[in-house]
CSV table of C-alpha atoms and ligand atoms in Angstrom, one decimal:
chain,number,residue,atom,x,y,z
A,1,MET,CA,-4.1,2.9,-3.4
A,2,LEU,CA,-3.1,6.3,-4.6
A,3,ILE,CA,-5.2,9.1,-3.0
A,4,ASP,CA,-5.5,12.9,-3.3
A,5,ILE,CA,-6.5,13.8,0.3
A,6,HIS,CA,-7.9,17.3,-0.4
A,7,THR,CA,-10.4,18.1,-3.2
A,8,HIS,CA,-13.5,20.3,-3.1
A,9,LEU,CA,-17.0,20.1,-4.5
A,10,VAL,CA,-18.8,23.2,-5.7
A,11,ASN,CA,-22.2,24.0,-4.2
A,12,PRO,CA,-25.0,22.8,-6.6
A,13,ASN,CA,-26.6,26.3,-6.4
A,14,PHE,CA,-23.5,28.2,-7.2
A,15,TYR,CA,-23.3,30.3,-10.3
A,16,ILE,CA,-20.2,32.4,-11.1
A,17,LYS,CA,-22.3,35.3,-12.5
A,18,GLU,CA,-24.1,35.9,-9.2
A,19,GLY,CA,-20.9,37.3,-7.6
A,20,LYS,CA,-20.9,35.3,-4.5
A,21,THR,CA,-17.3,34.6,-5.0
A,22,ASN,CA,-13.8,36.1,-5.4
A,23,PHE,CA,-11.2,36.3,-8.0
A,24,ALA,CA,-9.4,33.1,-7.0
A,25,ILE,CA,-12.5,31.0,-7.1
A,26,ASN,CA,-13.6,32.3,-10.5
A,27,LEU,CA,-10.1,31.7,-11.9
A,28,PHE,CA,-10.0,28.1,-10.5
A,29,LEU,CA,-13.5,27.3,-11.8
A,30,LYS,CA,-13.0,28.8,-15.2
A,31,LYS,CA,-9.7,26.9,-15.6
A,32,THR,CA,-11.5,23.6,-14.9
A,33,ASN,CA,-14.2,24.4,-17.5
A,34,TYR,CA,-16.9,24.8,-14.9
A,35,THR,CA,-20.4,25.4,-16.2
A,36,ASN,CA,-22.6,23.7,-13.7
A,37,TYR,CA,-22.7,21.1,-10.8
A,38,LYS,CA,-23.0,18.1,-13.0
A,39,ASN,CA,-20.2,19.0,-15.4
A,40,TYR,CA,-18.0,19.8,-12.3
A,41,ILE,CA,-18.4,16.3,-11.1
A,42,ALA,CA,-18.0,14.7,-14.5
A,43,ASN,CA,-14.8,16.8,-15.1
A,44,LEU,CA,-13.3,15.9,-11.8
A,45,ILE,CA,-14.0,12.2,-12.4
A,46,SER,CA,-12.3,12.3,-15.9
A,47,ILE,CA,-9.4,14.2,-14.3
A,48,ILE,CA,-8.9,11.5,-11.7
A,49,ASN,CA,-9.2,8.7,-14.3
A,50,ALA,CA,-6.6,10.4,-16.5
A,51,SER,CA,-4.2,10.6,-13.6
A,52,LYS,CA,-2.4,7.8,-11.7
A,53,LEU,CA,-4.7,8.3,-8.7
A,54,ASP,CA,-7.4,5.8,-7.6
A,55,LYS,CA,-9.6,8.2,-5.6
A,56,THR,CA,-9.8,11.6,-4.0
A,57,VAL,CA,-11.2,12.7,-0.7
A,58,LEU,CA,-14.1,15.1,-1.4
A,59,ILE,CA,-14.4,17.6,1.4
A,60,ALA,CA,-17.7,19.1,2.5
A,61,ILE,CA,-18.0,22.7,3.9
A,62,GLU,CA,-21.2,23.5,5.8
A,63,ASN,CA,-22.8,27.0,5.4
A,64,SER,CA,-20.8,28.0,2.4
A,65,GLU,CA,-22.4,29.5,-0.8
A,66,VAL,CA,-19.4,28.3,-2.8
A,67,CYS,CA,-18.8,24.7,-1.5
A,68,ALA,CA,-21.1,21.8,-1.2
A,69,ASN,CA,-22.3,20.7,2.3
A,70,ASN,CA,-22.1,17.3,4.0
A,71,GLU,CA,-25.3,15.9,2.6
A,72,GLN,CA,-24.4,16.9,-1.0
A,73,VAL,CA,-20.9,15.5,-0.8
A,74,LEU,CA,-22.1,12.3,0.8
A,75,GLU,CA,-24.6,11.9,-2.1
A,76,VAL,CA,-21.9,12.3,-4.7
A,77,CYS,CA,-19.6,9.8,-2.8
A,78,LYS,CA,-22.3,7.2,-2.7
A,79,ASN,CA,-22.9,7.5,-6.4
A,80,HIS,CA,-19.2,7.6,-7.6
A,81,SER,CA,-16.6,5.2,-6.4
A,82,GLU,CA,-13.8,7.7,-7.3
A,83,PHE,CA,-14.6,9.7,-4.1
A,84,LEU,CA,-14.1,9.3,-0.4
A,85,TYR,CA,-16.3,11.2,2.1
A,86,GLY,CA,-14.7,14.1,4.0
A,87,VAL,CA,-17.2,15.5,6.5
A,88,ASN,CA,-17.2,19.1,7.9
A,89,LEU,CA,-18.1,19.2,11.6
A,90,ASN,CA,-18.2,21.8,14.4
A,91,PRO,CA,-16.9,20.5,17.8
A,92,PHE,CA,-19.4,22.7,19.6
A,93,ASP,CA,-22.5,21.4,17.9
A,94,LYS,CA,-24.9,20.0,20.5
A,95,ASP,CA,-25.4,16.7,18.7
A,96,ILE,CA,-21.8,16.3,17.8
A,97,ASP,CA,-21.7,12.7,19.1
A,98,LEU,CA,-24.6,11.7,16.8
A,99,LYS,CA,-23.0,13.6,13.8
A,100,VAL,CA,-19.7,11.7,14.2
A,101,GLN,CA,-21.6,8.4,14.6
A,102,ASN,CA,-23.6,9.1,11.4
A,103,ALA,CA,-20.6,10.1,9.4
A,104,HIS,CA,-18.8,7.0,10.6
A,105,LYS,CA,-21.8,4.8,9.5
A,106,ASN,CA,-21.6,6.6,6.1
A,107,GLY,CA,-18.0,5.6,5.6
A,108,VAL,CA,-16.4,8.9,6.3
A,109,VAL,CA,-12.6,8.9,6.0
A,110,LEU,CA,-11.7,12.2,7.7
A,111,VAL,CA,-13.2,15.2,9.4
A,112,LYS,CA,-12.4,18.7,8.1
A,113,ILE,CA,-12.4,21.9,10.2
A,114,LEU,CA,-11.7,25.4,8.9
A,115,PRO,CA,-11.1,27.2,12.2
A,116,SER,CA,-11.3,30.8,10.9
A,117,PHE,CA,-14.3,30.3,8.7
A,118,GLN,CA,-16.2,28.3,11.3
A,119,ASN,CA,-14.9,30.6,14.1
A,120,VAL,CA,-13.7,27.7,16.2
A,121,ASP,CA,-10.8,27.8,18.6
A,122,LEU,CA,-9.4,24.3,18.7
A,123,SER,CA,-7.4,25.0,21.8
A,124,ASP,CA,-10.6,25.6,23.7
A,125,LYS,CA,-11.1,22.9,26.4
A,126,GLY,CA,-14.7,22.5,25.1
A,127,CYS,CA,-13.2,20.6,22.1
A,128,ILE,CA,-11.7,17.8,24.2
A,129,PRO,CA,-14.8,15.5,24.2
A,130,PHE,CA,-14.9,15.9,20.4
A,131,PHE,CA,-11.2,14.9,20.1
A,132,GLU,CA,-11.9,11.9,22.3
A,133,LEU,CA,-14.7,10.9,19.9
A,134,LEU,CA,-12.3,11.2,16.9
A,135,LYS,CA,-9.8,9.0,18.7
A,136,GLU,CA,-12.5,6.4,19.6
A,137,TYR,CA,-13.6,6.2,15.9
A,138,ASN,CA,-10.0,6.4,14.7
A,139,LEU,CA,-11.0,9.3,12.5
A,140,PRO,CA,-8.3,11.7,11.2
A,141,LEU,CA,-8.8,15.5,11.6
A,142,LEU,CA,-7.9,17.7,8.6
A,143,VAL,CA,-7.5,21.3,9.8
A,144,HIS,CA,-6.9,24.3,7.6
A,145,THR,CA,-3.7,26.0,8.8
A,146,GLY,CA,-2.2,29.3,7.6
A,147,LYS,CA,-4.2,32.2,6.1
A,148,GLU,CA,-7.6,31.4,4.6
A,149,TYR,CA,-7.9,32.9,1.1
A,150,THR,CA,-11.1,31.7,-0.4
A,151,LEU,CA,-13.7,31.7,2.3
A,152,LYS,CA,-14.9,34.7,4.3
A,153,THR,CA,-13.0,34.8,7.5
A,154,LYS,CA,-12.6,37.0,10.6
A,155,PHE,CA,-9.9,35.7,12.9
A,156,GLN,CA,-7.0,34.3,10.9
A,157,ASN,CA,-5.1,33.6,14.1
A,158,LEU,CA,-7.5,30.6,14.7
A,159,ASN,CA,-5.6,28.9,11.8
A,160,ASN,CA,-2.4,28.6,13.9
A,161,PRO,CA,-1.2,25.0,14.3
A,162,ASP,CA,-0.2,25.8,17.9
A,163,LEU,CA,-3.9,25.6,18.8
A,164,LEU,CA,-3.8,21.8,18.0
A,165,GLU,CA,-1.6,20.8,20.9
A,166,ASN,CA,-4.5,19.4,23.0
A,167,ALA,CA,-5.8,17.3,20.1
A,168,ALA,CA,-2.2,16.1,19.4
A,169,LYS,CA,-1.7,15.1,23.0
A,170,ILE,CA,-4.9,13.1,23.1
A,171,GLY,CA,-3.6,11.2,20.1
A,172,VAL,CA,-5.9,12.3,17.3
A,173,LYS,CA,-4.4,11.9,13.9
A,174,ILE,CA,-4.0,15.4,12.7
A,175,ILE,CA,-3.4,16.6,9.2
A,176,CYS,CA,-2.5,20.3,8.9
A,177,ALA,CA,-3.6,21.4,5.5
A,178,HIS,CA,-1.0,23.4,3.6
A,179,CYS,CA,1.5,22.8,6.5
A,180,GLY,CA,0.7,26.3,7.8
A,181,THR,CA,2.3,28.1,4.8
A,182,ARG,CA,1.4,31.5,3.3
A,183,ILE,CA,1.0,32.4,-0.4
A,184,PHE,CA,2.3,36.0,-0.2
A,185,LEU,CA,5.5,37.1,1.4
A,186,HIS,CA,4.1,39.9,3.5
A,187,GLU,CA,1.7,37.6,5.4
A,188,LYS,CA,2.1,35.7,8.6
A,189,ASN,CA,3.7,32.3,8.0
A,190,TYR,CA,2.7,29.4,10.3
A,191,PHE,CA,5.1,26.9,8.7
A,192,LYS,CA,7.5,26.8,11.7
A,193,ASN,CA,4.6,26.2,14.1
A,194,TRP,CA,3.5,23.2,11.9
A,195,ALA,CA,7.0,21.9,11.7
A,196,LYS,CA,7.5,22.1,15.5
A,197,LEU,CA,4.2,20.2,16.1
A,198,ALA,CA,4.9,17.6,13.5
A,199,MET,CA,8.4,16.9,14.9
A,200,LYS,CA,7.0,16.7,18.5
A,201,TYR,CA,4.0,14.4,17.8
A,202,GLU,CA,4.1,11.2,15.8
A,203,ASN,CA,0.4,11.6,15.0
A,204,VAL,CA,0.7,15.1,13.4
A,205,TYR,CA,1.1,15.4,9.6
A,206,GLY,CA,0.8,18.0,6.9
A,207,ASP,CA,-0.9,18.0,3.5
A,208,LEU,CA,0.8,19.5,0.4
A,209,SER,CA,-2.4,20.9,-1.0
A,210,ALA,CA,-2.1,24.4,-2.6
A,211,MET,CA,1.6,24.6,-1.8
A,212,ILE,CA,2.3,25.5,-5.3
A,213,THR,CA,3.2,29.2,-5.5
A,214,PRO,CA,6.8,30.5,-5.8
A,215,VAL,CA,6.7,31.8,-2.1
A,216,GLN,CA,6.0,28.3,-0.7
A,217,ILE,CA,9.0,26.8,-2.5
A,218,PHE,CA,11.2,28.0,0.5
A,219,ASP,CA,9.1,26.0,2.9
A,220,LEU,CA,8.9,22.9,0.6
A,221,LYS,CA,12.7,22.9,0.4
A,222,LYS,CA,12.9,23.0,4.2
A,223,ILE,CA,10.6,19.9,4.3
A,224,LEU,CA,12.8,18.1,1.7
A,225,LYS,CA,15.9,18.8,3.7
A,226,SER,CA,14.5,17.2,6.8
A,227,ARG,CA,14.0,13.4,6.8
A,228,GLU,CA,11.6,13.6,9.6
A,229,LEU,CA,9.4,16.3,8.0
A,230,LYS,CA,9.5,14.6,4.6
A,231,SER,CA,8.1,11.5,6.2
A,232,LYS,CA,5.1,13.6,7.5
A,233,VAL,CA,3.6,14.9,4.3
A,234,ILE,CA,0.5,13.8,2.3
A,235,PHE,CA,-0.4,14.5,-1.3
A,236,GLY,CA,-3.4,16.9,-1.9
A,237,SER,CA,-4.3,19.1,-4.8
A,238,ASP,CA,-6.9,21.4,-3.3
A,239,TYR,CA,-8.8,20.9,-6.6
A,240,PRO,CA,-10.1,23.1,-8.3
A,241,GLY,CA,-6.9,24.7,-7.3
A,242,PHE,CA,-3.9,24.2,-9.6
A,243,PRO,CA,-0.2,24.8,-9.5
A,244,CYS,CA,1.0,28.4,-10.0
A,245,ASP,CA,4.6,27.4,-10.3
A,246,PHE,CA,5.6,28.0,-13.9
A,247,SER,CA,8.6,25.7,-13.8
A,248,VAL,CA,6.3,22.8,-14.4
A,249,LYS,CA,5.1,22.1,-17.9
A,250,ALA,CA,1.3,22.2,-17.4
A,251,THR,CA,-0.7,19.2,-18.8
A,252,GLY,CA,-3.9,21.1,-18.1
A,253,ASN,CA,-4.9,18.4,-15.6
A,254,PRO,CA,-4.6,20.1,-12.2
A,255,ILE,CA,-4.1,16.9,-10.3
A,256,ILE,CA,-1.4,15.5,-12.6
A,257,ASP,CA,0.2,19.0,-12.6
A,258,SER,CA,0.2,19.0,-8.8
A,259,TYR,CA,1.9,15.6,-8.3
A,260,ASN,CA,4.3,16.2,-11.2
A,261,PHE,CA,5.4,19.4,-9.4
A,262,TYR,CA,6.0,17.7,-6.1
A,263,GLU,CA,7.8,14.7,-7.7
A,264,LYS,CA,10.0,17.0,-9.7
A,265,ILE,CA,11.2,18.9,-6.7
A,266,GLY,CA,12.0,15.7,-4.8
A,267,PHE,CA,8.9,14.3,-2.9
A,268,ASP,CA,8.5,10.5,-3.2
A,269,ASP,CA,5.8,7.9,-2.7
A,270,THR,CA,5.7,8.6,1.0
A,271,MET,CA,3.2,11.4,0.3
A,272,PHE,CA,0.8,8.7,-1.1
A,273,LYS,CA,1.6,6.0,1.4
A,274,ASN,CA,0.9,8.2,4.4
A,275,ALA,CA,-2.7,8.8,3.1
A,276,GLU,CA,-3.3,5.1,2.9
A,277,LYS,CA,-2.0,4.6,6.4
A,278,ILE,CA,-3.8,7.5,8.1
A,279,LEU,CA,-7.1,7.0,6.4
A,280,ASN,CA,-7.0,3.2,7.2
A,281,LEU,CA,-7.5,2.3,3.5
B,1,ZN,ZN1,-9.0,23.3,0.5
Protein backbone atom coordinates (compact mmCIF):
# COMPACT_ATOMS: atom_id res chain seq x y z
CA MET A 1 0.00 0.00 0.00
CA LEU A 2 1.38 3.42 -0.93
CA ILE A 3 0.87 6.05 1.74
CA ASP A 4 1.49 9.77 2.24
CA ILE A 5 2.17 9.92 5.98
CA HIS A 6 1.65 13.66 6.43
CA THR A 7 -1.39 15.61 5.14
CA HIS A 8 -3.52 18.27 6.81
CA LEU A 9 -7.21 19.11 6.97
CA VAL A 10 -8.35 22.72 7.11
CA ASN A 11 -10.60 23.77 10.00
CA PRO A 12 -14.27 23.72 8.86
CA ASN A 13 -14.71 27.25 10.26
CA PHE A 14 -11.69 28.69 8.51
CA TYR A 15 -12.06 31.49 5.97
CA ILE A 16 -9.05 33.05 4.27
CA LYS A 17 -10.60 36.51 4.40
CA GLU A 18 -10.83 36.62 8.19
CA GLY A 19 -7.06 37.01 8.47
CA LYS A 20 -6.49 34.24 11.01
CA THR A 21 -3.63 33.11 8.89
CA ASN A 22 -0.27 33.95 7.38
CA PHE A 23 1.19 34.28 3.91
CA ALA A 24 2.25 30.62 3.57
CA ILE A 25 -1.15 29.21 4.54
CA ASN A 26 -2.95 31.55 2.14
CA LEU A 27 -0.58 30.62 -0.65
CA PHE A 28 -0.97 26.87 -0.05
CA LEU A 29 -4.75 27.06 0.13
CA LYS A 30 -5.11 29.26 -2.95
CA LYS A 31 -2.85 26.93 -4.91
CA THR A 32 -5.14 24.01 -4.02
CA ASN A 33 -8.25 25.94 -5.15
CA TYR A 34 -9.63 26.14 -1.63
CA THR A 35 -13.03 27.74 -1.30
CA ASN A 36 -14.56 25.88 1.65
CA TYR A 37 -14.26 22.77 3.83
CA LYS A 38 -16.22 20.46 1.55
CA ASN A 39 -14.30 21.46 -1.55
CA TYR A 40 -10.99 21.03 0.35
CA ILE A 41 -11.90 17.40 1.13
CA ALA A 42 -13.17 16.70 -2.41
CA ASN A 43 -10.03 18.24 -3.94
CA LEU A 44 -7.73 16.22 -1.71
CA ILE A 45 -9.57 13.00 -2.59
CA SER A 46 -9.27 13.70 -6.32
CA ILE A 47 -5.58 14.54 -5.87
CA ILE A 48 -5.01 11.18 -4.13
CA ASN A 49 -6.98 9.30 -6.78
CA ALA A 50 -4.99 10.95 -9.57
CA SER A 51 -1.71 9.92 -7.89
CA LYS A 52 -0.24 6.45 -7.42
CA LEU A 53 -1.00 6.62 -3.68
CA ASP A 54 -3.69 4.53 -1.98
CA LYS A 55 -4.22 6.63 1.13
CA THR A 56 -2.94 9.57 3.14
CA VAL A 57 -2.68 10.05 6.89
CA LEU A 58 -4.84 13.04 7.80
CA ILE A 59 -3.36 14.79 10.82
CA ALA A 60 -5.51 16.58 13.38
CA ILE A 61 -4.31 19.61 15.34
CA GLU A 62 -6.20 20.58 18.48
CA ASN A 63 -6.81 24.25 19.38
CA SER A 64 -5.89 25.64 15.96
CA GLU A 65 -8.03 28.08 14.00
CA VAL A 66 -6.43 26.89 10.78
CA CYS A 67 -6.42 23.10 11.16
CA ALA A 68 -9.20 20.64 11.93
CA ASN A 69 -9.26 18.97 15.36
CA ASN A 70 -9.37 15.28 16.33
CA GLU A 71 -13.14 14.95 16.18
CA GLN A 72 -13.38 16.63 12.77
CA VAL A 73 -10.52 14.59 11.27
CA LEU A 74 -11.97 11.35 12.66
CA GLU A 75 -15.35 12.12 11.08
CA VAL A 76 -13.73 12.64 7.66
CA CYS A 77 -11.66 9.42 8.04
CA LYS A 78 -14.81 7.45 8.88
CA ASN A 79 -16.57 8.72 5.75
CA HIS A 80 -13.73 8.45 3.25
CA SER A 81 -11.58 5.35 2.82
CA GLU A 82 -8.75 7.45 1.29
CA PHE A 83 -7.81 8.70 4.76
CA LEU A 84 -6.12 7.24 7.83
CA TYR A 85 -6.58 8.89 11.21
CA GLY A 86 -3.69 10.83 12.79
CA VAL A 87 -4.65 12.07 16.26
CA ASN A 88 -3.09 15.06 18.05
CA LEU A 89 -2.52 14.45 21.77
CA ASN A 90 -0.89 16.18 24.72
CA PRO A 91 1.12 13.85 27.01
CA PHE A 92 0.17 16.02 30.01
CA ASP A 93 -3.61 15.73 29.58
CA LYS A 94 -5.15 14.24 32.73
CA ASP A 95 -7.17 11.65 30.82
CA ILE A 96 -4.41 10.79 28.37
CA ASP A 97 -4.86 7.01 28.98
CA LEU A 98 -8.48 7.24 27.91
CA LYS A 99 -7.65 9.43 24.92
CA VAL A 100 -5.06 6.96 23.63
CA GLN A 101 -7.50 4.10 24.23
CA ASN A 102 -10.30 5.90 22.32
CA ALA A 103 -8.05 6.84 19.44
CA HIS A 104 -6.93 3.20 19.23
CA LYS A 105 -10.57 2.04 19.16
CA ASN A 106 -11.17 4.50 16.32
CA GLY A 107 -8.41 2.98 14.21
CA VAL A 108 -5.78 5.67 14.70
CA VAL A 109 -2.50 4.99 12.84
CA LEU A 110 -0.25 7.56 14.51
CA VAL A 111 -0.09 10.26 17.19
CA LYS A 112 1.13 13.72 16.22
CA ILE A 113 2.78 16.22 18.56
CA LEU A 114 3.87 19.76 17.65
CA PRO A 115 6.11 20.56 20.63
CA SER A 116 6.48 24.32 20.12
CA PHE A 117 2.81 24.94 19.26
CA GLN A 118 1.59 22.75 22.14
CA ASN A 119 4.33 24.00 24.48
CA VAL A 120 5.35 20.45 25.37
CA ASP A 121 8.89 19.46 26.34
CA LEU A 122 9.14 15.82 25.28
CA SER A 123 12.30 15.33 27.37
CA ASP A 124 10.26 15.99 30.55
CA LYS A 125 10.08 12.87 32.74
CA GLY A 126 6.32 13.46 32.98
CA CYS A 127 6.02 12.20 29.38
CA ILE A 128 7.33 8.73 30.21
CA PRO A 129 3.93 7.14 31.10
CA PHE A 130 2.61 8.49 27.77
CA PHE A 131 5.53 6.92 25.86
CA GLU A 132 4.87 3.62 27.63
CA LEU A 133 1.23 3.79 26.49
CA LEU A 134 2.30 4.35 22.88
CA LYS A 135 4.63 1.38 23.15
CA GLU A 136 1.83 -0.76 24.63
CA TYR A 137 -0.57 0.14 21.79
CA ASN A 138 2.22 -0.06 19.19
CA LEU A 139 1.38 3.49 18.08
CA PRO A 140 3.98 5.54 16.20
CA LEU A 141 4.71 9.10 17.33
CA LEU A 142 5.05 11.76 14.62
CA VAL A 143 6.80 14.84 16.03
CA HIS A 144 7.34 18.17 14.34
CA THR A 145 11.10 18.82 14.31
CA GLY A 146 12.89 21.95 13.14
CA LYS A 147 11.42 25.44 13.04
CA GLU A 148 7.62 25.76 13.02
CA TYR A 149 6.51 28.14 10.26
CA THR A 150 2.76 27.94 9.99
CA LEU A 151 1.39 27.80 13.53
CA LYS A 152 1.90 30.38 16.28
CA THR A 153 4.76 29.25 18.42
CA LYS A 154 6.91 30.54 21.29
CA PHE A 155 9.73 28.15 22.05
CA GLN A 156 11.25 26.85 18.82
CA ASN A 157 13.90 24.94 20.77
CA LEU A 158 11.18 22.47 21.85
CA ASN A 159 11.34 21.15 18.28
CA ASN A 160 14.86 19.79 18.80
CA PRO A 161 15.08 16.02 18.04
CA ASP A 162 17.53 15.65 20.99
CA LEU A 163 14.51 15.94 23.30
CA LEU A 164 13.21 12.61 21.96
CA GLU A 165 15.96 10.49 23.50
CA ASN A 166 13.72 9.17 26.35
CA ALA A 167 10.97 8.12 23.94
CA ALA A 168 13.55 6.48 21.67
CA LYS A 169 15.10 4.56 24.57
CA ILE A 170 11.68 3.27 25.66
CA GLY A 171 11.26 1.90 22.15
CA VAL A 172 8.49 4.15 20.81
CA LYS A 173 8.47 4.26 17.01
CA ILE A 174 9.33 7.90 16.33
CA ILE A 175 8.98 9.77 13.07
CA CYS A 176 10.66 13.19 13.08
CA ALA A 177 8.71 15.34 10.62
CA HIS A 178 10.94 17.20 8.16
CA CYS A 179 14.05 15.40 9.57
CA GLY A 180 14.75 18.52 11.68
CA THR A 181 15.55 20.69 8.64
CA ARG A 182 15.16 24.43 8.12
CA ILE A 183 13.68 26.31 5.15
CA PHE A 184 15.90 29.42 5.30
CA LEU A 185 19.69 29.50 5.54
CA HIS A 186 19.96 31.88 8.51
CA GLU A 187 17.89 29.64 10.77
CA LYS A 188 18.91 26.94 13.24
CA ASN A 189 19.14 23.56 11.55
CA TYR A 190 18.34 20.42 13.57
CA PHE A 191 19.16 18.02 10.74
CA LYS A 192 22.36 16.73 12.41
CA ASN A 193 20.45 16.13 15.66
CA TRP A 194 17.89 14.07 13.74
CA ALA A 195 20.58 12.14 11.84
CA LYS A 196 22.39 11.29 15.10
CA LEU A 197 19.20 10.02 16.74
CA ALA A 198 18.15 8.04 13.66
CA MET A 199 21.60 6.39 13.44
CA LYS A 200 21.58 5.55 17.15
CA TYR A 201 18.06 4.08 17.44
CA GLU A 202 16.52 1.52 15.12
CA ASN A 203 13.04 2.86 15.99
CA VAL A 204 13.72 6.49 14.92
CA TYR A 205 12.72 7.64 11.43
CA GLY A 206 12.21 10.89 9.55
CA ASP A 207 9.52 12.08 7.16
CA LEU A 208 10.33 13.91 3.96
CA SER A 209 7.34 16.23 4.24
CA ALA A 210 7.91 19.84 3.21
CA MET A 211 11.58 19.19 2.47
CA ILE A 212 11.17 20.75 -0.90
CA THR A 213 12.93 24.10 -0.86
CA PRO A 214 16.37 24.73 -2.37
CA VAL A 215 17.94 25.10 1.12
CA GLN A 216 16.88 21.60 2.14
CA ILE A 217 18.55 20.02 -0.90
CA PHE A 218 21.88 19.98 1.00
CA ASP A 219 20.39 17.82 3.75
CA LEU A 220 18.48 15.61 1.30
CA LYS A 221 21.77 14.90 -0.46
CA LYS A 222 23.35 13.95 2.87
CA ILE A 223 20.52 11.44 3.41
CA LEU A 224 21.00 10.03 -0.09
CA LYS A 225 24.74 9.58 0.51
CA SER A 226 24.17 7.52 3.68
CA ARG A 227 22.71 4.04 3.20
CA GLU A 228 21.59 4.00 6.83
CA LEU A 229 19.79 7.36 6.72
CA LYS A 230 18.24 6.58 3.34
CA SER A 231 16.67 3.50 4.90
CA LYS A 232 15.06 5.67 7.62
CA VAL A 233 12.90 8.08 5.60
CA ILE A 234 9.17 8.05 4.88
CA PHE A 235 7.23 9.87 2.18
CA GLY A 236 5.02 12.79 3.22
CA SER A 237 3.74 15.80 1.27
CA ASP A 238 2.56 18.11 4.09
CA TYR A 239 -0.46 18.84 1.86
CA PRO A 240 -1.64 21.56 1.22
CA GLY A 241 2.10 22.27 1.02
CA PHE A 242 3.71 21.82 -2.38
CA PRO A 243 7.28 21.60 -3.71
CA CYS A 244 9.08 24.92 -4.11
CA ASP A 245 11.93 23.38 -6.06
CA PHE A 246 11.69 24.71 -9.55
CA SER A 247 13.76 21.94 -11.11
CA VAL A 248 10.69 19.70 -11.07
CA LYS A 249 8.17 20.15 -13.84
CA ALA A 250 5.00 20.82 -11.86
CA THR A 251 1.90 18.78 -12.70
CA GLY A 252 -0.23 20.99 -10.45
CA ASN A 253 -0.96 17.99 -8.20
CA PRO A 254 1.04 18.72 -5.00
CA ILE A 255 1.27 15.05 -3.98
CA ILE A 256 2.47 13.86 -7.40
CA ASP A 257 4.89 16.81 -7.58
CA SER A 258 6.28 15.87 -4.15
CA TYR A 259 7.05 12.22 -4.90
CA ASN A 260 8.26 13.04 -8.43
CA PHE A 261 10.75 15.39 -6.83
CA TYR A 262 12.05 12.82 -4.33
CA GLU A 263 12.24 10.09 -6.97
CA LYS A 264 14.07 12.39 -9.34
CA ILE A 265 16.80 13.13 -6.81
CA GLY A 266 17.29 9.46 -5.93
CA PHE A 267 14.87 8.24 -3.23
CA ASP A 268 13.32 4.83 -3.90
CA ASP A 269 10.36 2.73 -2.72
CA THR A 270 11.85 2.46 0.77
CA MET A 271 10.15 5.79 1.56
CA PHE A 272 6.77 4.09 0.97
CA LYS A 273 7.64 0.66 2.39
CA ASN A 274 8.71 2.21 5.69
CA ALA A 275 5.26 3.75 6.17
CA GLU A 276 3.56 0.38 5.68
CA LYS A 277 5.89 -1.22 8.20
CA ILE A 278 5.73 1.52 10.84
CA LEU A 279 1.97 2.04 10.67
CA ASN A 280 1.34 -1.74 10.72
CA LEU A 281 -0.72 -1.64 7.51
ZN1 LIG B 1 2.65 19.40 8.64
